[in-house]
Amino acid sequence: MASSALLSFALIASVARFAAAVPLEERGLCPDGVTKVRNLQCCKWVGIRDALISDVFEGVCGEAAHSTVRIAFHDAIGFSTTQSFGGGADGSMIQFGDTELLYAANAGIDDIVGDLQPFADAHGISYGDVIQFGSSVALSLCPGAPVVKTYVGRKNATAAAPDGTVPDPFNPVGQILARMKDAGFSPAEVYLEVLLKGSHVPGAVGPGQGEVVSPFEGEFRLQSDAAFARDSRTACTWQSFVNNQALMATRFKNAMAKLGLLGQDVTTLADCTEVIPAAPPATGNTAIIPAGKTSADIEAACVATAFPALPTATGDPLTRVPPVPPQ
């Protein structure tokens, strides 16, 4: 299984170069008479994309969109490069929901499973595809999110992933890094796990919003976030994203693309990235030191690079984060 996954990753670049080389005028016309695609297999995914946006996500980067990105991680990370368990991005979270939804790490995922399972059944697509394709479509609704390379054609899972494969935010950094390494991710890629935890509370905590000062009333800090920001193996990666939305987006989309191919053979899949819309641009992402705090309050831990100089907000010290507006 591990060798199959490595083969998949090695072939991504050549497949992508071939697809990009097809001129627009030589692309096939879909039955809608409007959409042109490199691969006619992608035509049906145009309608599936639109139905996801309207019927599941209701056109907004809200709870359903965030939960779909979250389940993409929880489902795919049930994979091992060293042991014979887990099918990776295979939809086992839905196929074997009676088992996996009982795991403590998957608490709260049952709602989005209840949305995606009937949707996949109605459209005749696999659960692995509705999760991974769905997560890319969900990201397209969120300002500043990148377009993730998206493949379709997965078969349904044949077995449940074992408990304990999803890293727990209360685990020590070393334990989380070991679990991610076993799934094929390096310490520099562990931000995938960190950023996806932002999907637990849409609007209140988002990708790149891990704070380095004490949280305010109405805000919480996951234990692993604080630990990653201070651990020598991950602190510099964490710090590199401060005021660098482009870098974070690039790293994130690469890790998400890798995640979506865990346990899969890319030669059996179709690249339908071209039907994923671009997300709206990010706004208001400049990092600041909150009013009432100073640079001395920043608990920087990267010894290789100085923490970036940030402006300080004016006005009264913020003591409470406003509630998240309904989506």
Short mmCIF file of C-alpha atoms in Angstrom, two decimals:
data_model
loop_
_atom_site.label_atom_id
_atom_site.label_comp_id
_atom_site.label_asym_id
_atom_site.label_seq_id
_atom_site.Cartn_x
_atom_site.Cartn_y
_atom_site.Cartn_z
CA MET A 1 0.00 0.00 0.00
CA ALA A 2 2.80 2.39 0.86
CA SER A 3 4.57 1.82 -2.47
CA SER A 4 1.31 2.51 -4.30
CA ALA A 5 0.93 5.81 -2.48
CA LEU A 6 4.51 6.83 -3.30
CA LEU A 7 3.93 5.99 -6.95
CA SER A 8 0.83 8.16 -6.91
CA PHE A 9 2.74 11.16 -5.59
CA ALA A 10 5.52 10.72 -8.14
CA LEU A 11 3.07 10.75 -11.04
CA ILE A 12 1.16 13.88 -10.03
CA ALA A 13 3.57 16.29 -11.71
CA SER A 14 3.63 14.49 -15.07
CA VAL A 15 -0.17 14.16 -15.13
CA ALA A 16 -0.57 17.84 -14.30
CA ARG A 17 1.88 18.94 -17.02
CA PHE A 18 0.03 16.90 -19.64
CA ALA A 19 -3.35 18.34 -18.66
CA ALA A 20 -2.09 21.92 -18.65
CA ALA A 21 -0.68 21.46 -22.15
CA VAL A 22 -4.09 20.88 -23.75
CA PRO A 23 -5.18 24.15 -25.47
CA LEU A 24 -8.63 25.45 -24.58
CA GLU A 25 -9.89 25.10 -28.14
CA GLU A 26 -9.00 21.41 -28.13
CA ARG A 27 -10.87 20.64 -24.93
CA GLY A 28 -14.12 18.73 -25.03
CA LEU A 29 -17.49 20.43 -24.76
CA CYS A 30 -19.72 19.15 -21.97
CA PRO A 31 -23.42 18.36 -22.54
CA ASP A 32 -24.36 21.71 -20.98
CA GLY A 33 -23.05 23.32 -24.17
CA VAL A 34 -20.93 25.77 -22.19
CA THR A 35 -18.27 24.01 -20.15
CA LYS A 36 -15.05 22.89 -21.84
CA VAL A 37 -12.84 20.35 -20.09
CA ARG A 38 -9.62 18.51 -20.79
CA ASN A 39 -11.17 15.25 -19.63
CA LEU A 40 -14.79 14.56 -20.53
CA GLN A 41 -15.11 12.47 -17.37
CA CYS A 42 -15.14 15.79 -15.52
CA CYS A 43 -18.35 17.00 -17.20
CA LYS A 44 -20.65 15.30 -14.68
CA TRP A 45 -18.68 16.87 -11.85
CA VAL A 46 -19.73 20.34 -12.98
CA GLY A 47 -23.30 19.54 -11.98
CA ILE A 48 -22.15 17.82 -8.79
CA ARG A 49 -20.08 20.90 -7.92
CA ASP A 50 -23.05 23.21 -8.41
CA ALA A 51 -25.33 20.94 -6.39
CA LEU A 52 -22.83 20.83 -3.52
CA ILE A 53 -22.63 24.61 -3.48
CA SER A 54 -26.38 25.12 -3.52
CA ASP A 55 -27.73 22.11 -1.63
CA VAL A 56 -25.04 21.29 0.94
CA PHE A 57 -23.06 24.50 1.46
CA GLU A 58 -25.92 26.92 0.68
CA GLY A 59 -23.48 29.13 -1.19
CA VAL A 60 -21.44 30.20 1.85
CA CYS A 61 -18.23 29.34 3.66
CA GLY A 62 -20.24 28.25 6.69
CA GLU A 63 -20.47 25.29 9.01
CA ALA A 64 -21.12 22.68 6.31
CA ALA A 65 -18.15 23.88 4.24
CA HIS A 66 -15.82 23.89 7.23
CA SER A 67 -17.04 20.46 8.34
CA THR A 68 -16.41 19.01 4.87
CA VAL A 69 -12.81 20.23 4.95
CA ARG A 70 -12.49 18.74 8.42
CA ILE A 71 -13.84 15.33 7.41
CA ALA A 72 -11.46 15.28 4.43
CA PHE A 73 -8.60 15.19 6.94
CA HIS A 74 -10.22 12.82 9.43
CA ASP A 75 -11.15 10.32 6.71
CA ALA A 76 -7.85 10.32 4.81
CA ILE A 77 -5.45 10.34 7.75
CA GLY A 78 -6.61 6.83 8.68
CA PHE A 79 -3.66 5.47 6.73
CA SER A 80 -0.25 4.00 7.51
CA THR A 81 2.93 3.73 5.47
CA THR A 82 4.34 1.12 7.84
CA GLN A 83 1.38 -1.04 8.81
CA SER A 84 -1.34 -2.76 6.80
CA PHE A 85 -4.32 -0.73 7.92
CA GLY A 86 -6.41 2.08 6.58
CA GLY A 87 -7.40 2.89 3.03
CA GLY A 88 -6.65 6.59 3.32
CA ALA A 89 -8.96 8.89 1.35
CA ASP A 90 -11.56 6.20 0.71
CA GLY A 91 -14.73 7.45 2.42
CA SER A 92 -14.56 4.95 5.27
CA MET A 93 -15.78 7.68 7.60
CA ILE A 94 -19.14 7.42 5.81
CA GLN A 95 -19.07 3.80 4.62
CA PHE A 96 -18.29 2.59 8.13
CA GLY A 97 -19.80 5.46 10.04
CA ASP A 98 -21.36 3.10 12.58
CA THR A 99 -17.80 2.34 13.67
CA GLU A 100 -15.69 5.44 13.01
CA LEU A 101 -18.16 8.03 14.22
CA LEU A 102 -17.93 6.44 17.67
CA TYR A 103 -14.25 7.39 17.94
CA ALA A 104 -13.74 10.33 20.31
CA ALA A 105 -11.59 12.22 17.76
CA ASN A 106 -14.49 12.21 15.29
CA ALA A 107 -17.03 13.83 17.61
CA GLY A 108 -19.25 16.26 15.73
CA ILE A 109 -18.62 14.80 12.27
CA ASP A 110 -21.92 12.92 12.19
CA ASP A 111 -23.79 16.02 11.00
CA ILE A 112 -21.75 16.44 7.81
CA VAL A 113 -21.88 12.67 7.23
CA GLY A 114 -25.66 13.03 7.36
CA ASP A 115 -25.41 15.63 4.58
CA LEU A 116 -22.80 13.99 2.35
CA GLN A 117 -23.99 10.37 2.43
CA PRO A 118 -27.41 10.93 0.84
CA PHE A 119 -25.87 13.44 -1.56
CA ALA A 120 -23.32 10.87 -2.77
CA ASP A 121 -25.99 8.19 -3.07
CA ALA A 122 -28.27 10.49 -5.06
CA HIS A 123 -25.49 11.43 -7.49
CA GLY A 124 -23.99 7.96 -7.82
CA ILE A 125 -20.51 8.86 -6.58
CA SER A 126 -18.27 7.21 -4.01
CA TYR A 127 -18.01 8.42 -0.44
CA GLY A 128 -14.29 9.04 -0.87
CA ASP A 129 -15.01 11.31 -3.82
CA VAL A 130 -17.83 13.25 -2.16
CA ILE A 131 -15.50 13.97 0.75
CA GLN A 132 -12.38 14.96 -1.18
CA PHE A 133 -14.09 16.66 -4.15
CA GLY A 134 -16.50 18.24 -1.69
CA SER A 135 -13.67 19.67 0.40
CA SER A 136 -12.15 21.36 -2.65
CA VAL A 137 -15.53 22.84 -3.57
CA ALA A 138 -16.02 23.95 0.04
CA LEU A 139 -12.67 25.74 0.04
CA SER A 140 -13.68 27.62 -3.10
CA LEU A 141 -16.29 29.44 -1.01
CA CYS A 142 -13.80 30.60 1.62
CA PRO A 143 -11.90 33.87 0.95
CA GLY A 144 -8.18 33.37 0.45
CA ALA A 145 -8.37 29.58 0.11
CA PRO A 146 -6.28 27.97 -2.66
CA VAL A 147 -7.51 25.73 -5.47
CA VAL A 148 -6.48 22.22 -4.46
CA LYS A 149 -5.55 19.63 -7.10
CA THR A 150 -8.60 17.38 -7.11
CA TYR A 151 -8.93 13.83 -8.38
CA VAL A 152 -12.09 11.72 -8.69
CA GLY A 153 -12.79 8.04 -9.30
CA ARG A 154 -12.15 6.53 -5.87
CA LYS A 155 -13.80 3.25 -4.95
CA ASN A 156 -15.67 2.90 -1.68
CA ALA A 157 -13.80 1.72 1.40
CA THR A 158 -13.65 -1.96 2.21
CA ALA A 159 -12.79 -1.61 5.90
CA ALA A 160 -13.00 0.92 8.71
CA ALA A 161 -9.90 2.82 9.76
CA PRO A 162 -8.78 1.90 13.29
CA ASP A 163 -9.28 4.21 16.24
CA GLY A 164 -6.37 6.47 17.16
CA THR A 165 -5.36 7.45 13.63
CA VAL A 166 -6.71 11.01 13.94
CA PRO A 167 -4.27 13.11 16.01
CA ASP A 168 -5.79 14.42 19.23
CA PRO A 169 -5.19 18.10 20.14
CA PHE A 170 -4.29 16.99 23.66
CA ASN A 171 -1.56 14.63 22.50
CA PRO A 172 2.08 15.72 22.99
CA VAL A 173 3.76 17.21 19.91
CA GLY A 174 6.01 14.18 19.51
CA GLN A 175 3.05 11.81 19.43
CA ILE A 176 1.22 13.92 16.85
CA LEU A 177 4.34 14.17 14.69
CA ALA A 178 4.81 10.39 14.88
CA ARG A 179 1.21 9.74 13.78
CA MET A 180 1.52 12.22 10.91
CA LYS A 181 4.88 10.75 9.87
CA ASP A 182 3.33 7.28 9.76
CA ALA A 183 0.73 8.66 7.34
CA GLY A 184 3.47 10.19 5.18
CA PHE A 185 3.74 13.77 6.44
CA SER A 186 6.88 15.54 7.64
CA PRO A 187 7.10 17.93 10.63
CA ALA A 188 7.10 20.81 8.13
CA GLU A 189 3.72 19.58 6.83
CA VAL A 190 2.11 19.13 10.21
CA TYR A 191 0.41 22.53 9.82
CA LEU A 192 -2.15 20.60 7.73
CA GLU A 193 -3.38 18.99 10.94
CA VAL A 194 -3.11 22.29 12.83
CA LEU A 195 -4.92 24.41 10.25
CA LEU A 196 -7.73 21.93 9.78
CA LYS A 197 -8.54 22.14 13.46
CA GLY A 198 -9.75 25.65 12.60
CA SER A 199 -12.73 23.99 10.94
CA HIS A 200 -14.06 22.94 14.33
CA VAL A 201 -15.29 26.47 15.05
CA PRO A 202 -16.01 28.17 11.71
CA GLY A 203 -15.54 31.91 11.82
CA ALA A 204 -14.10 31.94 15.33
CA VAL A 205 -10.85 30.14 14.58
CA GLY A 206 -9.55 29.79 11.05
CA PRO A 207 -6.43 28.72 9.16
CA GLY A 208 -3.44 30.74 10.27
CA GLN A 209 -5.18 32.32 13.24
CA GLY A 210 -3.23 30.49 15.92
CA GLU A 211 -2.37 33.21 18.43
CA VAL A 212 0.91 33.62 20.29
CA VAL A 213 -0.47 35.68 23.17
CA SER A 214 -2.99 34.62 25.80
CA PRO A 215 -6.48 34.10 24.34
CA PHE A 216 -9.22 36.60 25.12
CA GLU A 217 -12.61 35.89 26.60
CA GLY A 218 -14.72 34.17 23.96
CA GLU A 219 -11.63 32.70 22.28
CA PHE A 220 -9.96 29.38 22.98
CA ARG A 221 -6.57 27.89 22.24
CA LEU A 222 -6.18 24.22 21.43
CA GLN A 223 -3.41 22.70 23.49
CA SER A 224 -1.59 21.38 20.44
CA ASP A 225 -1.67 24.83 18.79
CA ALA A 226 0.20 26.35 21.71
CA ALA A 227 2.63 23.44 21.70
CA PHE A 228 3.33 23.58 17.95
CA ALA A 229 3.98 27.31 18.13
CA ARG A 230 6.66 26.67 20.73
CA ASP A 231 8.22 23.34 19.73
CA SER A 232 11.60 23.59 17.99
CA ARG A 233 10.46 21.13 15.29
CA THR A 234 7.49 23.23 14.20
CA ALA A 235 7.86 26.77 15.58
CA CYS A 236 9.63 28.21 12.52
CA THR A 237 7.06 26.76 10.11
CA TRP A 238 4.28 28.19 12.26
CA GLN A 239 5.98 31.61 12.40
CA SER A 240 6.63 31.67 8.64
CA PHE A 241 2.90 32.05 8.00
CA VAL A 242 2.64 35.35 9.92
CA ASN A 243 1.51 37.94 7.35
CA ASN A 244 2.22 35.52 4.50
CA GLN A 245 -1.13 34.34 3.21
CA ALA A 246 0.38 33.30 -0.13
CA LEU A 247 2.93 30.99 1.49
CA MET A 248 0.34 29.43 3.77
CA ALA A 249 -2.07 28.89 0.87
CA THR A 250 0.61 27.24 -1.28
CA ARG A 251 1.79 24.94 1.47
CA PHE A 252 -1.76 24.11 2.44
CA LYS A 253 -2.92 23.20 -1.07
CA ASN A 254 0.12 20.94 -1.57
CA ALA A 255 -0.56 19.12 1.69
CA MET A 256 -4.28 18.80 0.91
CA ALA A 257 -3.53 17.36 -2.53
CA LYS A 258 -1.22 14.82 -0.92
CA LEU A 259 -3.86 14.01 1.68
CA GLY A 260 -6.49 13.34 -1.00
CA LEU A 261 -4.28 10.69 -2.61
CA LEU A 262 -3.41 8.70 0.50
CA GLY A 263 -4.07 5.06 -0.28
CA GLN A 264 -4.99 5.84 -3.88
CA ASP A 265 -3.38 5.04 -7.23
CA VAL A 266 -3.47 8.29 -9.21
CA THR A 267 -3.28 6.40 -12.52
CA THR A 268 -6.82 5.11 -11.90
CA LEU A 269 -8.22 8.57 -11.11
CA ALA A 270 -9.25 11.57 -13.21
CA ASP A 271 -7.87 15.04 -12.54
CA CYS A 272 -10.90 17.34 -12.40
CA THR A 273 -9.21 20.32 -10.75
CA GLU A 274 -10.32 22.51 -13.64
CA VAL A 275 -13.96 22.43 -12.48
CA ILE A 276 -13.07 23.76 -9.02
CA PRO A 277 -13.79 27.52 -8.86
CA ALA A 278 -11.25 30.01 -7.54
CA ALA A 279 -12.08 31.32 -4.08
CA PRO A 280 -12.75 35.02 -3.44
CA PRO A 281 -9.61 36.95 -2.46
CA ALA A 282 -8.68 37.19 1.20
CA THR A 283 -9.35 40.47 2.96
CA GLY A 284 -8.34 41.85 6.33
CA ASN A 285 -5.62 39.26 6.94
CA THR A 286 -2.92 41.57 8.26
CA ALA A 287 -1.65 40.30 11.59
CA ILE A 288 -1.65 42.80 14.43
CA ILE A 289 -0.77 42.97 18.09
CA PRO A 290 -4.06 43.54 19.95
CA ALA A 291 -4.61 46.80 21.78
CA GLY A 292 -3.28 46.54 25.30
CA LYS A 293 -0.53 44.10 24.30
CA THR A 294 3.03 44.70 23.10
CA SER A 295 5.71 42.75 21.24
CA ALA A 296 6.99 41.65 24.65
CA ASP A 297 3.82 39.57 25.04
CA ILE A 298 4.63 37.51 21.95
CA GLU A 299 5.94 34.10 22.94
CA ALA A 300 8.13 33.57 19.88
CA ALA A 301 10.03 30.28 19.79
CA CYS A 302 11.75 30.15 16.38
CA VAL A 303 15.45 30.71 17.07
CA ALA A 304 16.46 30.80 13.41
CA THR A 305 14.38 33.81 12.41
CA ALA A 306 13.25 36.89 14.30
CA PHE A 307 9.51 37.27 14.78
CA PRO A 308 8.11 39.78 12.22
CA ALA A 309 7.46 43.31 13.42
CA LEU A 310 3.69 43.81 13.69
CA PRO A 311 1.61 46.94 14.14
CA THR A 312 -0.34 47.38 17.36
CA ALA A 313 -4.07 48.01 17.23
CA THR A 314 -5.30 51.28 18.65
CA GLY A 315 -8.21 51.81 21.00
CA ASP A 316 -9.29 50.11 24.19
CA PRO A 317 -7.77 46.72 25.03
CA LEU A 318 -9.83 43.88 23.60
CA THR A 319 -11.16 41.66 26.36
CA ARG A 320 -13.68 39.60 24.46
CA VAL A 321 -13.98 38.18 20.95
CA PRO A 322 -17.34 39.06 19.32
CA PRO A 323 -19.66 36.08 18.84
CA VAL A 324 -19.59 34.35 15.47
CA PRO A 325 -22.49 35.64 13.32
CA PRO A 326 -24.86 32.98 11.98
CA GLN A 327 -23.99 31.73 8.50
#
